[in-house]
Amino acid sequence: MRLLPPVTTPQSAVPILTPLSDAPLAKNDSEQPTLSSQQTRYPIVTQAPLTKAQSNALAVELNALYKGVMDSLGSDDAKYIQRIYATVVYSELVARGLLAAAGSMSSRRSQIGIWLLGTSMLSFSKILNNMELGHNVMHGQYDWMQHPHLNSQKFDWDIVCPAPLWQHSHNYLHHTFTNIVGRDHDVGYHLIRVTDEQPWTPEDRYNMFSTAVLAFGFEWAVAFHDIQISADEYADSPNLHKIMQQKSRALFAKIGRQIGKDYIALPSVVALTLGRRSAFSTLSGNMTANTVRNLWTWAVIFCGHFTEQAHIYTHLDADESKGDWYVRQILGSSNIKGSKWFHLLTGNLSHQIEHHIFPDMPAAHYAKIAPQVQAICRKYGLSYNTGRFGTQLKQVLGRIYHFSKPSEKEWQAHVQSVENADSTAYKDNRSAADLEDKLTIENTGGLTRFLPPVVRKAISYAW
């Protein structure tokens, strides 16, 4: 392992705004918060839940909490993330050795036992790499260390999505426009309906199936997510093709490296040295570990964003202050209760509320500040949504199932549209960007026509 350079004065990777106001909380009836949706399932926020005076006072308290933690960062935090990095590296090495050895075992029982141990350890390594190491380092939580590779500009994780693409779709868009329909593309990931604000379509009947596909292939969905977003975001830009070409080529290069490592190079090396059975145990172990990591990551992410009390916003306040932003992060996120080991395996995203209000704070501090954040939420009448993993996951699946079904009004509108054979209105309403996407996709022929539209789109831009 590399030795740490001298620890410098901790600096936030995302500058905190100057406290806006310390004005007293508004007390008259005309300035009361409009958080009537707190007790309903799947709440939608159409007006500011707190007055400006309240949200400004909230910001002062949260800013002070943030500053206290960031000023305290030092060598213990640096040693912690280096231990995490070492654990990821050494657990992966041991796991891959066990998987290779499994095929050489003489008895069937030994083969299965060693394979299960190796696969479990590799799953652990990949989860830790993805959650506690990669996600947090790429958020800039350890940029203050000035470490040569444990920083948000140089670190890349062990999944098919390149770091820059994820940082655009996640660090910027998701954390800036959290839970705003039409602005936060993580609301449904362009696949799943999770709120009434998303118009119902017949495809939503397959919400549960789409969710299963998303969960098993979560790293792939994350990888192509930014392609879909950027094609829309830069649709009117004269540099659209250049931007999309750069992103698409980076994506396919990363996919090639990941597939090459896990499914070609490592099994081939093991086959040449230990034989075909060891190659198969290595290949199957890699596939299983990647799948386990995908399922776990999906579950943690969805439990942090789509429980019953995760609030959806309909618009972005043009005058949104830092305090208003804090409120939106708190109401749009959900925590998960668990042990210290559980929090570690979630990358401390089990403290999703704390992560969303302080995304560049080292995540190991979230558990320590959670009681203070909860007390502040209670003071201002904001819901602090937390629960056991099973409870939160059940709510997520319930939400997805609920929105797979149309309301009576939506169903009648669908029936009416089917009865009207004339689809001119639909065609006229298609945006120029949609038509451009259609033409781009149609230009890719051959076997690519069987691929999902976003994949075909990426292929068309790559050349």
CSV table of C-alpha atoms in Angstrom, one decimal:
chain,number,residue,atom,x,y,z
A,1,MET,CA,0.0,0.0,0.0
A,2,ARG,CA,1.1,3.6,-0.7
A,3,LEU,CA,2.1,5.7,2.3
A,4,LEU,CA,0.0,8.7,2.9
A,5,PRO,CA,1.4,12.2,2.1
A,6,PRO,CA,1.2,14.6,5.0
A,7,VAL,CA,-2.4,15.3,5.9
A,8,THR,CA,-3.3,18.9,5.0
A,9,THR,CA,-6.0,21.1,6.5
A,10,PRO,CA,-9.3,19.4,5.5
A,11,GLN,CA,-11.2,21.2,2.8
A,12,SER,CA,-14.6,20.4,1.4
A,13,ALA,CA,-14.7,19.2,-2.2
A,14,VAL,CA,-18.1,21.1,-2.5
A,15,PRO,CA,-17.9,24.6,-0.9
A,16,ILE,CA,-20.7,25.1,1.6
A,17,LEU,CA,-22.8,28.2,1.1
A,18,THR,CA,-22.7,31.1,3.5
A,19,PRO,CA,-25.5,30.8,6.1
A,20,LEU,CA,-28.4,32.7,4.6
A,21,SER,CA,-30.2,34.0,7.7
A,22,ASP,CA,-30.6,33.5,11.4
A,23,ALA,CA,-34.1,35.1,11.4
A,24,PRO,CA,-36.5,33.7,13.9
A,25,LEU,CA,-38.9,31.0,12.8
A,26,ALA,CA,-42.2,32.3,11.4
A,27,LYS,CA,-45.1,31.8,13.7
A,28,ASN,CA,-48.1,33.4,12.1
A,29,ASP,CA,-50.6,31.2,10.3
A,30,SER,CA,-49.9,32.7,6.9
A,31,GLU,CA,-46.4,31.5,7.0
A,32,GLN,CA,-46.9,27.9,8.2
A,33,PRO,CA,-45.3,25.1,6.3
A,34,THR,CA,-47.5,23.2,3.8
A,35,LEU,CA,-46.3,19.7,4.6
A,36,SER,CA,-49.7,18.1,4.7
A,37,SER,CA,-48.6,15.2,2.6
A,38,GLN,CA,-46.4,13.7,5.4
A,39,GLN,CA,-49.0,11.2,6.5
A,40,THR,CA,-50.0,10.0,3.1
A,41,ARG,CA,-48.5,7.3,1.0
A,42,TYR,CA,-46.3,8.4,-1.9
A,43,PRO,CA,-46.4,12.1,-1.0
A,44,ILE,CA,-46.0,14.8,-3.7
A,45,VAL,CA,-44.7,18.2,-2.8
A,46,THR,CA,-46.1,21.1,-4.9
A,47,GLN,CA,-45.2,24.0,-2.5
A,48,ALA,CA,-42.3,24.7,-0.2
A,49,PRO,CA,-42.8,22.6,3.0
A,50,LEU,CA,-41.2,25.3,5.1
A,51,THR,CA,-41.2,29.1,5.0
A,52,LYS,CA,-38.0,30.9,3.9
A,53,ALA,CA,-37.3,31.9,7.5
A,54,GLN,CA,-37.6,28.3,8.7
A,55,SER,CA,-35.5,26.8,5.9
A,56,ASN,CA,-32.9,29.5,6.4
A,57,ALA,CA,-32.7,28.7,10.1
A,58,LEU,CA,-32.5,25.0,9.3
A,59,ALA,CA,-29.6,25.7,7.0
A,60,VAL,CA,-27.7,27.6,9.7
A,61,GLU,CA,-27.9,24.5,12.0
A,62,LEU,CA,-27.0,22.0,9.3
A,63,ASN,CA,-24.1,24.2,8.1
A,64,ALA,CA,-22.7,24.3,11.6
A,65,LEU,CA,-23.0,20.5,11.9
A,66,TYR,CA,-21.2,20.1,8.6
A,67,LYS,CA,-18.4,22.5,9.4
A,68,GLY,CA,-17.8,20.8,12.8
A,69,VAL,CA,-17.2,17.4,11.1
A,70,MET,CA,-15.2,18.7,8.2
A,71,ASP,CA,-12.9,20.7,10.5
A,72,SER,CA,-12.2,17.6,12.5
A,73,LEU,CA,-11.0,15.4,9.6
A,74,GLY,CA,-7.5,14.1,9.9
A,75,SER,CA,-5.2,11.1,10.0
A,76,ASP,CA,-7.8,8.7,11.4
A,77,ASP,CA,-10.1,9.3,8.5
A,78,ALA,CA,-7.2,8.9,6.1
A,79,LYS,CA,-6.2,5.6,7.7
A,80,TYR,CA,-9.8,4.4,7.6
A,81,ILE,CA,-10.2,4.8,3.8
A,82,GLN,CA,-6.8,3.2,3.2
A,83,ARG,CA,-7.8,0.2,5.3
A,84,ILE,CA,-11.0,0.0,3.2
A,85,TYR,CA,-8.9,0.1,0.0
A,86,ALA,CA,-6.5,-2.6,1.4
A,87,THR,CA,-9.5,-4.8,2.3
A,88,VAL,CA,-10.9,-4.5,-1.2
A,89,VAL,CA,-7.6,-5.4,-2.8
A,90,TYR,CA,-6.6,-8.3,-0.5
A,91,SER,CA,-10.1,-9.9,-0.3
A,92,GLU,CA,-10.2,-9.9,-4.1
A,93,LEU,CA,-6.8,-11.6,-4.4
A,94,VAL,CA,-7.7,-14.3,-1.8
A,95,ALA,CA,-11.2,-14.8,-3.4
A,96,ARG,CA,-9.8,-15.3,-6.9
A,97,GLY,CA,-7.2,-17.7,-5.5
A,98,LEU,CA,-10.0,-19.7,-3.9
A,99,LEU,CA,-12.1,-19.8,-7.1
A,100,ALA,CA,-9.1,-21.0,-9.1
A,101,ALA,CA,-8.4,-23.7,-6.5
A,102,ALA,CA,-12.0,-24.9,-6.3
A,103,GLY,CA,-11.8,-26.6,-9.7
A,104,SER,CA,-8.7,-28.5,-8.5
A,105,MET,CA,-10.3,-30.1,-5.5
A,106,SER,CA,-10.7,-33.9,-5.6
A,107,SER,CA,-14.1,-34.2,-4.0
A,108,ARG,CA,-17.3,-32.6,-5.1
A,109,ARG,CA,-18.0,-31.3,-1.5
A,110,SER,CA,-14.6,-29.6,-1.4
A,111,GLN,CA,-15.2,-28.0,-4.8
A,112,ILE,CA,-18.6,-26.6,-3.7
A,113,GLY,CA,-17.3,-25.4,-0.3
A,114,ILE,CA,-14.2,-23.6,-1.7
A,115,TRP,CA,-16.3,-22.2,-4.6
A,116,LEU,CA,-18.9,-20.8,-2.2
A,117,LEU,CA,-16.2,-19.3,0.1
A,118,GLY,CA,-14.4,-17.7,-2.9
A,119,THR,CA,-17.6,-16.4,-4.4
A,120,SER,CA,-18.8,-14.9,-1.1
A,121,MET,CA,-15.4,-13.2,-0.5
A,122,LEU,CA,-15.4,-11.9,-4.1
A,123,SER,CA,-19.0,-10.6,-3.7
A,124,PHE,CA,-17.9,-8.9,-0.5
A,125,SER,CA,-14.9,-7.3,-2.2
A,126,LYS,CA,-16.9,-6.0,-5.1
A,127,ILE,CA,-19.7,-4.6,-2.9
A,128,LEU,CA,-17.1,-2.8,-0.7
A,129,ASN,CA,-15.4,-1.5,-3.8
A,130,ASN,CA,-18.6,-0.2,-5.2
A,131,MET,CA,-20.2,1.2,-2.1
A,132,GLU,CA,-17.8,2.3,0.7
A,133,LEU,CA,-14.8,2.9,-1.5
A,134,GLY,CA,-15.8,3.9,-5.1
A,135,HIS,CA,-19.0,5.7,-4.5
A,136,ASN,CA,-17.6,7.7,-1.6
A,137,VAL,CA,-14.2,8.5,-3.0
A,138,MET,CA,-15.8,9.6,-6.3
A,139,HIS,CA,-18.1,12.0,-4.4
A,140,GLY,CA,-14.9,13.8,-3.3
A,141,GLN,CA,-15.2,12.8,0.3
A,142,TYR,CA,-11.4,12.2,0.5
A,143,ASP,CA,-10.1,14.9,-1.9
A,144,TRP,CA,-8.8,16.8,1.1
A,145,MET,CA,-6.2,14.1,1.6
A,146,GLN,CA,-4.5,15.0,-1.8
A,147,HIS,CA,-3.9,11.2,-2.2
A,148,PRO,CA,-2.5,10.2,-5.6
A,149,HIS,CA,-5.4,7.9,-6.5
A,150,LEU,CA,-8.0,8.0,-3.7
A,151,ASN,CA,-9.5,11.1,-5.1
A,152,SER,CA,-12.6,12.0,-7.2
A,153,GLN,CA,-10.6,12.8,-10.3
A,154,LYS,CA,-8.6,9.7,-10.7
A,155,PHE,CA,-10.4,6.8,-9.0
A,156,ASP,CA,-12.4,4.4,-11.0
A,157,TRP,CA,-14.4,1.5,-9.7
A,158,ASP,CA,-14.9,-2.2,-10.6
A,159,ILE,CA,-18.1,-1.9,-12.6
A,160,VAL,CA,-18.9,-1.2,-16.3
A,161,CYS,CA,-19.8,2.4,-15.8
A,162,PRO,CA,-16.9,4.9,-16.3
A,163,ALA,CA,-16.5,7.3,-13.4
A,164,PRO,CA,-17.0,10.5,-15.4
A,165,LEU,CA,-20.4,9.3,-16.7
A,166,TRP,CA,-21.6,8.3,-13.3
A,167,GLN,CA,-20.4,11.6,-11.8
A,168,HIS,CA,-22.4,13.6,-14.3
A,169,SER,CA,-25.7,11.6,-13.9
A,170,HIS,CA,-25.3,11.0,-10.2
A,171,ASN,CA,-23.1,13.6,-8.5
A,172,TYR,CA,-24.4,16.5,-10.5
A,173,LEU,CA,-27.9,15.8,-11.8
A,174,HIS,CA,-29.3,13.5,-9.1
A,175,HIS,CA,-27.8,15.3,-6.1
A,176,THR,CA,-28.7,18.7,-7.5
A,177,PHE,CA,-32.3,18.0,-8.7
A,178,THR,CA,-33.1,15.2,-6.2
A,179,ASN,CA,-36.6,13.8,-6.7
A,180,ILE,CA,-37.8,16.5,-9.1
A,181,VAL,CA,-39.8,14.8,-11.8
A,182,GLY,CA,-38.4,15.5,-15.2
A,183,ARG,CA,-35.1,16.8,-13.7
A,184,ASP,CA,-33.9,13.9,-11.6
A,185,HIS,CA,-33.5,11.0,-14.0
A,186,ASP,CA,-33.0,8.6,-11.2
A,187,VAL,CA,-36.8,8.8,-10.5
A,188,GLY,CA,-37.7,5.5,-12.2
A,189,TYR,CA,-34.4,5.3,-14.3
A,190,HIS,CA,-36.5,5.7,-17.5
A,191,LEU,CA,-37.8,2.2,-16.8
A,192,ILE,CA,-40.1,2.2,-13.8
A,193,ARG,CA,-43.1,4.3,-12.8
A,194,VAL,CA,-42.9,5.3,-9.1
A,195,THR,CA,-45.2,8.3,-8.9
A,196,ASP,CA,-48.5,9.7,-10.2
A,197,GLU,CA,-46.5,12.5,-11.7
A,198,GLN,CA,-45.2,10.0,-14.3
A,199,PRO,CA,-48.1,9.4,-16.9
A,200,TRP,CA,-49.2,5.8,-16.9
A,201,THR,CA,-48.5,3.8,-20.1
A,202,PRO,CA,-49.4,0.2,-20.9
A,203,GLU,CA,-45.7,-0.7,-20.4
A,204,ASP,CA,-46.0,0.2,-16.8
A,205,ARG,CA,-48.0,-3.0,-16.3
A,206,TYR,CA,-44.7,-4.8,-16.3
A,207,ASN,CA,-43.2,-2.6,-13.6
A,208,MET,CA,-42.3,-5.6,-11.4
A,209,PHE,CA,-40.6,-7.5,-14.3
A,210,SER,CA,-38.7,-4.3,-15.3
A,211,THR,CA,-37.6,-3.9,-11.7
A,212,ALA,CA,-36.2,-7.5,-11.7
A,213,VAL,CA,-34.3,-6.8,-14.9
A,214,LEU,CA,-33.0,-3.6,-13.5
A,215,ALA,CA,-31.9,-5.2,-10.2
A,216,PHE,CA,-30.0,-8.1,-11.9
A,217,GLY,CA,-28.3,-5.8,-14.3
A,218,PHE,CA,-28.0,-2.7,-12.2
A,219,GLU,CA,-24.4,-1.9,-13.1
A,220,TRP,CA,-25.4,-2.0,-16.8
A,221,ALA,CA,-28.4,0.3,-16.2
A,222,VAL,CA,-26.1,2.7,-14.4
A,223,ALA,CA,-23.6,2.6,-17.2
A,224,PHE,CA,-26.1,3.4,-20.0
A,225,HIS,CA,-28.1,5.8,-17.8
A,226,ASP,CA,-25.9,8.8,-18.6
A,227,ILE,CA,-26.1,8.1,-22.4
A,228,GLN,CA,-29.9,8.4,-22.3
A,229,ILE,CA,-29.7,11.5,-20.1
A,230,SER,CA,-27.0,13.3,-22.1
A,231,ALA,CA,-28.7,12.6,-25.5
A,232,ASP,CA,-31.7,14.6,-24.2
A,233,GLU,CA,-29.6,17.2,-22.3
A,234,TYR,CA,-27.5,18.1,-25.3
A,235,ALA,CA,-30.1,17.6,-27.9
A,236,ASP,CA,-30.0,21.2,-29.1
A,237,SER,CA,-26.2,21.6,-28.8
A,238,PRO,CA,-24.2,21.8,-32.1
A,239,ASN,CA,-21.6,19.6,-30.3
A,240,LEU,CA,-24.1,16.8,-29.6
A,241,HIS,CA,-22.4,14.2,-31.7
A,242,LYS,CA,-18.9,15.1,-30.3
A,243,ILE,CA,-20.1,14.9,-26.7
A,244,MET,CA,-22.0,11.7,-27.2
A,245,GLN,CA,-19.1,10.1,-29.1
A,246,GLN,CA,-16.7,10.8,-26.3
A,247,LYS,CA,-19.1,9.4,-23.7
A,248,SER,CA,-20.0,6.3,-25.8
A,249,ARG,CA,-16.4,5.5,-26.6
A,250,ALA,CA,-15.5,5.8,-22.9
A,251,LEU,CA,-18.4,3.5,-22.0
A,252,PHE,CA,-17.6,0.8,-24.5
A,253,ALA,CA,-13.9,0.9,-23.5
A,254,LYS,CA,-14.8,0.4,-19.9
A,255,ILE,CA,-17.2,-2.4,-20.8
A,256,GLY,CA,-14.5,-4.0,-22.8
A,257,ARG,CA,-12.0,-3.9,-19.9
A,258,GLN,CA,-14.5,-5.3,-17.4
A,259,ILE,CA,-15.7,-8.1,-19.6
A,260,GLY,CA,-12.2,-8.8,-20.6
A,261,LYS,CA,-11.0,-9.0,-17.0
A,262,ASP,CA,-13.8,-11.1,-15.4
A,263,TYR,CA,-15.0,-13.2,-18.3
A,264,ILE,CA,-12.0,-13.7,-20.6
A,265,ALA,CA,-8.6,-12.9,-19.3
A,266,LEU,CA,-8.8,-14.4,-15.8
A,267,PRO,CA,-10.6,-17.6,-16.8
A,268,SER,CA,-8.2,-18.0,-19.7
A,269,VAL,CA,-5.1,-17.7,-17.5
A,270,VAL,CA,-6.6,-20.1,-15.0
A,271,ALA,CA,-7.4,-22.6,-17.8
A,272,LEU,CA,-3.8,-22.5,-19.0
A,273,THR,CA,-2.4,-23.1,-15.6
A,274,LEU,CA,-4.9,-25.2,-13.7
A,275,GLY,CA,-7.2,-26.6,-16.3
A,276,ARG,CA,-10.8,-26.2,-17.5
A,277,ARG,CA,-12.5,-27.0,-14.3
A,278,SER,CA,-10.7,-24.2,-12.5
A,279,ALA,CA,-11.5,-21.9,-15.4
A,280,PHE,CA,-15.2,-22.7,-15.1
A,281,SER,CA,-15.1,-22.2,-11.3
A,282,THR,CA,-13.4,-18.8,-11.9
A,283,LEU,CA,-15.9,-17.8,-14.6
A,284,SER,CA,-19.0,-18.8,-12.6
A,285,GLY,CA,-17.7,-17.2,-9.5
A,286,ASN,CA,-17.1,-13.9,-11.3
A,287,MET,CA,-20.6,-14.0,-12.8
A,288,THR,CA,-22.2,-14.8,-9.5
A,289,ALA,CA,-20.3,-12.1,-7.5
A,290,ASN,CA,-21.2,-9.4,-10.1
A,291,THR,CA,-24.8,-10.5,-9.9
A,292,VAL,CA,-24.8,-10.4,-6.1
A,293,ARG,CA,-23.2,-7.0,-6.1
A,294,ASN,CA,-25.8,-5.7,-8.6
A,295,LEU,CA,-28.8,-7.0,-6.5
A,296,TRP,CA,-27.4,-5.6,-3.3
A,297,THR,CA,-26.6,-2.2,-4.8
A,298,TRP,CA,-30.1,-2.0,-6.3
A,299,ALA,CA,-31.7,-2.8,-3.0
A,300,VAL,CA,-29.8,-0.3,-1.0
A,301,ILE,CA,-30.3,2.5,-3.6
A,302,PHE,CA,-34.0,1.9,-4.0
A,303,CYS,CA,-34.6,1.6,-0.2
A,304,GLY,CA,-32.9,5.0,0.1
A,305,HIS,CA,-35.1,6.7,-2.5
A,306,PHE,CA,-38.5,5.0,-3.1
A,307,THR,CA,-40.1,4.0,0.2
A,308,GLU,CA,-43.7,5.1,0.9
A,309,GLN,CA,-42.6,8.4,2.5
A,310,ALA,CA,-40.0,9.4,-0.1
A,311,HIS,CA,-41.4,12.7,-1.3
A,312,ILE,CA,-41.5,13.5,-5.0
A,313,TYR,CA,-41.3,17.2,-6.1
A,314,THR,CA,-43.1,18.6,-9.1
A,315,HIS,CA,-40.9,21.6,-9.8
A,316,LEU,CA,-37.7,23.4,-8.9
A,317,ASP,CA,-38.2,26.5,-6.9
A,318,ALA,CA,-36.6,29.4,-8.9
A,319,ASP,CA,-35.6,31.0,-5.6
A,320,GLU,CA,-34.5,27.8,-3.9
A,321,SER,CA,-32.1,28.5,-1.0
A,322,LYS,CA,-29.6,26.2,0.6
A,323,GLY,CA,-32.1,25.6,3.3
A,324,ASP,CA,-34.8,24.7,0.7
A,325,TRP,CA,-32.3,22.3,-0.9
A,326,TYR,CA,-31.6,20.7,2.5
A,327,VAL,CA,-35.4,20.2,3.0
A,328,ARG,CA,-35.8,18.5,-0.4
A,329,GLN,CA,-32.9,16.2,0.3
A,330,ILE,CA,-34.3,15.2,3.7
A,331,LEU,CA,-37.8,14.6,2.4
A,332,GLY,CA,-36.7,12.7,-0.7
A,333,SER,CA,-34.5,10.2,1.1
A,334,SER,CA,-34.9,7.3,3.4
A,335,ASN,CA,-32.6,5.6,5.9
A,336,ILE,CA,-32.1,2.0,6.8
A,337,LYS,CA,-31.5,0.7,10.3
A,338,GLY,CA,-28.8,-1.9,10.8
A,339,SER,CA,-25.6,-3.0,12.5
A,340,LYS,CA,-22.2,-1.5,12.0
A,341,TRP,CA,-21.3,-4.2,9.4
A,342,PHE,CA,-24.6,-3.6,7.6
A,343,HIS,CA,-23.8,0.2,7.3
A,344,LEU,CA,-20.3,-0.7,6.0
A,345,LEU,CA,-21.7,-2.9,3.3
A,346,THR,CA,-24.1,-0.2,2.2
A,347,GLY,CA,-21.3,2.3,1.9
A,348,ASN,CA,-23.1,4.0,4.7
A,349,LEU,CA,-25.9,4.8,2.2
A,350,SER,CA,-28.1,3.3,4.8
A,351,HIS,CA,-27.8,6.9,6.1
A,352,GLN,CA,-29.2,8.2,2.8
A,353,ILE,CA,-30.6,11.3,4.4
A,354,GLU,CA,-27.2,12.3,5.8
A,355,HIS,CA,-25.5,11.5,2.5
A,356,HIS,CA,-27.9,13.6,0.5
A,357,ILE,CA,-27.5,16.7,2.7
A,358,PHE,CA,-23.7,16.2,3.0
A,359,PRO,CA,-22.6,14.2,-0.1
A,360,ASP,CA,-18.9,15.2,0.3
A,361,MET,CA,-18.6,14.4,4.0
A,362,PRO,CA,-16.7,11.1,4.6
A,363,ALA,CA,-19.5,8.6,5.0
A,364,ALA,CA,-18.1,7.0,8.1
A,365,HIS,CA,-19.3,10.0,10.0
A,366,TYR,CA,-23.0,9.7,9.0
A,367,ALA,CA,-23.9,7.3,11.9
A,368,LYS,CA,-22.4,9.8,14.4
A,369,ILE,CA,-24.3,12.8,13.2
A,370,ALA,CA,-27.6,11.0,12.4
A,371,PRO,CA,-29.1,11.6,15.9
A,372,GLN,CA,-28.4,15.3,15.5
A,373,VAL,CA,-29.8,15.4,12.0
A,374,GLN,CA,-32.9,13.6,13.3
A,375,ALA,CA,-33.3,16.1,16.2
A,376,ILE,CA,-33.1,19.0,13.8
A,377,CYS,CA,-35.7,17.4,11.5
A,378,ARG,CA,-38.0,17.0,14.5
A,379,LYS,CA,-37.5,20.6,15.5
A,380,TYR,CA,-38.7,21.8,12.1
A,381,GLY,CA,-41.5,19.3,11.7
A,382,LEU,CA,-39.8,17.4,8.9
A,383,SER,CA,-40.2,13.6,8.5
A,384,TYR,CA,-37.1,11.6,9.1
A,385,ASN,CA,-37.8,8.4,7.3
A,386,THR,CA,-36.0,5.3,8.7
A,387,GLY,CA,-36.8,1.6,9.2
A,388,ARG,CA,-35.4,-1.9,9.1
A,389,PHE,CA,-34.1,-3.2,5.7
A,390,GLY,CA,-37.0,-5.7,5.3
A,391,THR,CA,-39.6,-3.0,6.0
A,392,GLN,CA,-38.1,-0.5,3.6
A,393,LEU,CA,-37.6,-3.1,0.9
A,394,LYS,CA,-41.2,-4.2,1.3
A,395,GLN,CA,-42.4,-0.6,0.9
A,396,VAL,CA,-40.2,-0.1,-2.2
A,397,LEU,CA,-41.7,-3.2,-3.9
A,398,GLY,CA,-45.2,-2.1,-2.8
A,399,ARG,CA,-44.7,1.3,-4.4
A,400,ILE,CA,-43.5,-0.2,-7.7
A,401,TYR,CA,-46.5,-2.6,-7.8
A,402,HIS,CA,-48.9,0.2,-6.9
A,403,PHE,CA,-47.8,2.4,-9.8
A,404,SER,CA,-47.9,-0.4,-12.3
A,405,LYS,CA,-51.6,-0.1,-12.2
A,406,PRO,CA,-53.5,2.9,-13.7
A,407,SER,CA,-56.1,4.9,-11.9
A,408,GLU,CA,-59.6,4.7,-13.3
A,409,LYS,CA,-59.1,8.0,-15.1
A,410,GLU,CA,-55.8,6.9,-16.6
A,411,TRP,CA,-57.4,3.6,-17.7
A,412,GLN,CA,-60.3,5.3,-19.3
A,413,ALA,CA,-57.9,7.6,-21.2
A,414,HIS,CA,-56.0,4.6,-22.4
A,415,VAL,CA,-59.1,2.8,-23.6
A,416,GLN,CA,-60.2,6.0,-25.4
A,417,SER,CA,-56.8,6.3,-27.1
A,418,VAL,CA,-57.0,2.6,-28.3
A,419,GLU,CA,-60.5,3.2,-29.7
A,420,ASN,CA,-59.1,6.2,-31.6
A,421,ALA,CA,-57.2,4.5,-34.3
A,422,ASP,CA,-55.8,7.8,-35.5
A,423,SER,CA,-52.4,8.3,-33.8
A,424,THR,CA,-51.7,11.7,-35.4
A,425,ALA,CA,-51.9,13.6,-32.1
A,426,TYR,CA,-49.2,11.3,-30.6
A,427,LYS,CA,-47.0,11.8,-33.6
A,428,ASP,CA,-47.4,15.5,-33.6
A,429,ASN,CA,-46.5,15.7,-29.9
A,430,ARG,CA,-43.2,14.0,-30.4
A,431,SER,CA,-40.3,16.3,-29.8
A,432,ALA,CA,-37.5,16.9,-32.2
A,433,ALA,CA,-35.2,15.1,-29.9
A,434,ASP,CA,-37.4,12.0,-29.9
A,435,LEU,CA,-37.4,12.0,-33.7
A,436,GLU,CA,-33.7,12.5,-33.8
A,437,ASP,CA,-33.2,9.5,-31.5
A,438,LYS,CA,-35.5,7.4,-33.6
A,439,LEU,CA,-33.5,8.2,-36.8
A,440,THR,CA,-30.3,7.6,-35.0
A,441,ILE,CA,-31.4,4.2,-33.8
A,442,GLU,CA,-32.8,3.2,-37.1
A,443,ASN,CA,-29.5,3.8,-38.8
A,444,THR,CA,-28.0,1.0,-36.8
A,445,GLY,CA,-28.8,-2.3,-38.5
A,446,GLY,CA,-27.9,-5.9,-38.3
A,447,LEU,CA,-28.0,-7.7,-34.9
A,448,THR,CA,-28.0,-4.4,-33.1
A,449,ARG,CA,-31.8,-4.0,-33.8
A,450,PHE,CA,-32.4,-6.6,-31.1
A,451,LEU,CA,-30.6,-4.4,-28.5
A,452,PRO,CA,-32.4,-2.0,-26.1
A,453,PRO,CA,-32.8,1.5,-27.8
A,454,VAL,CA,-30.3,3.2,-25.4
A,455,VAL,CA,-27.6,0.6,-26.3
A,456,ARG,CA,-28.3,1.1,-30.0
A,457,LYS,CA,-28.1,4.9,-29.4
A,458,ALA,CA,-24.7,4.5,-27.8
A,459,ILE,CA,-23.4,2.3,-30.6
A,460,SER,CA,-24.5,4.8,-33.2
A,461,TYR,CA,-22.7,7.7,-31.5
A,462,ALA,CA,-19.5,5.7,-30.9
A,463,TRP,CA,-18.6,5.7,-34.6
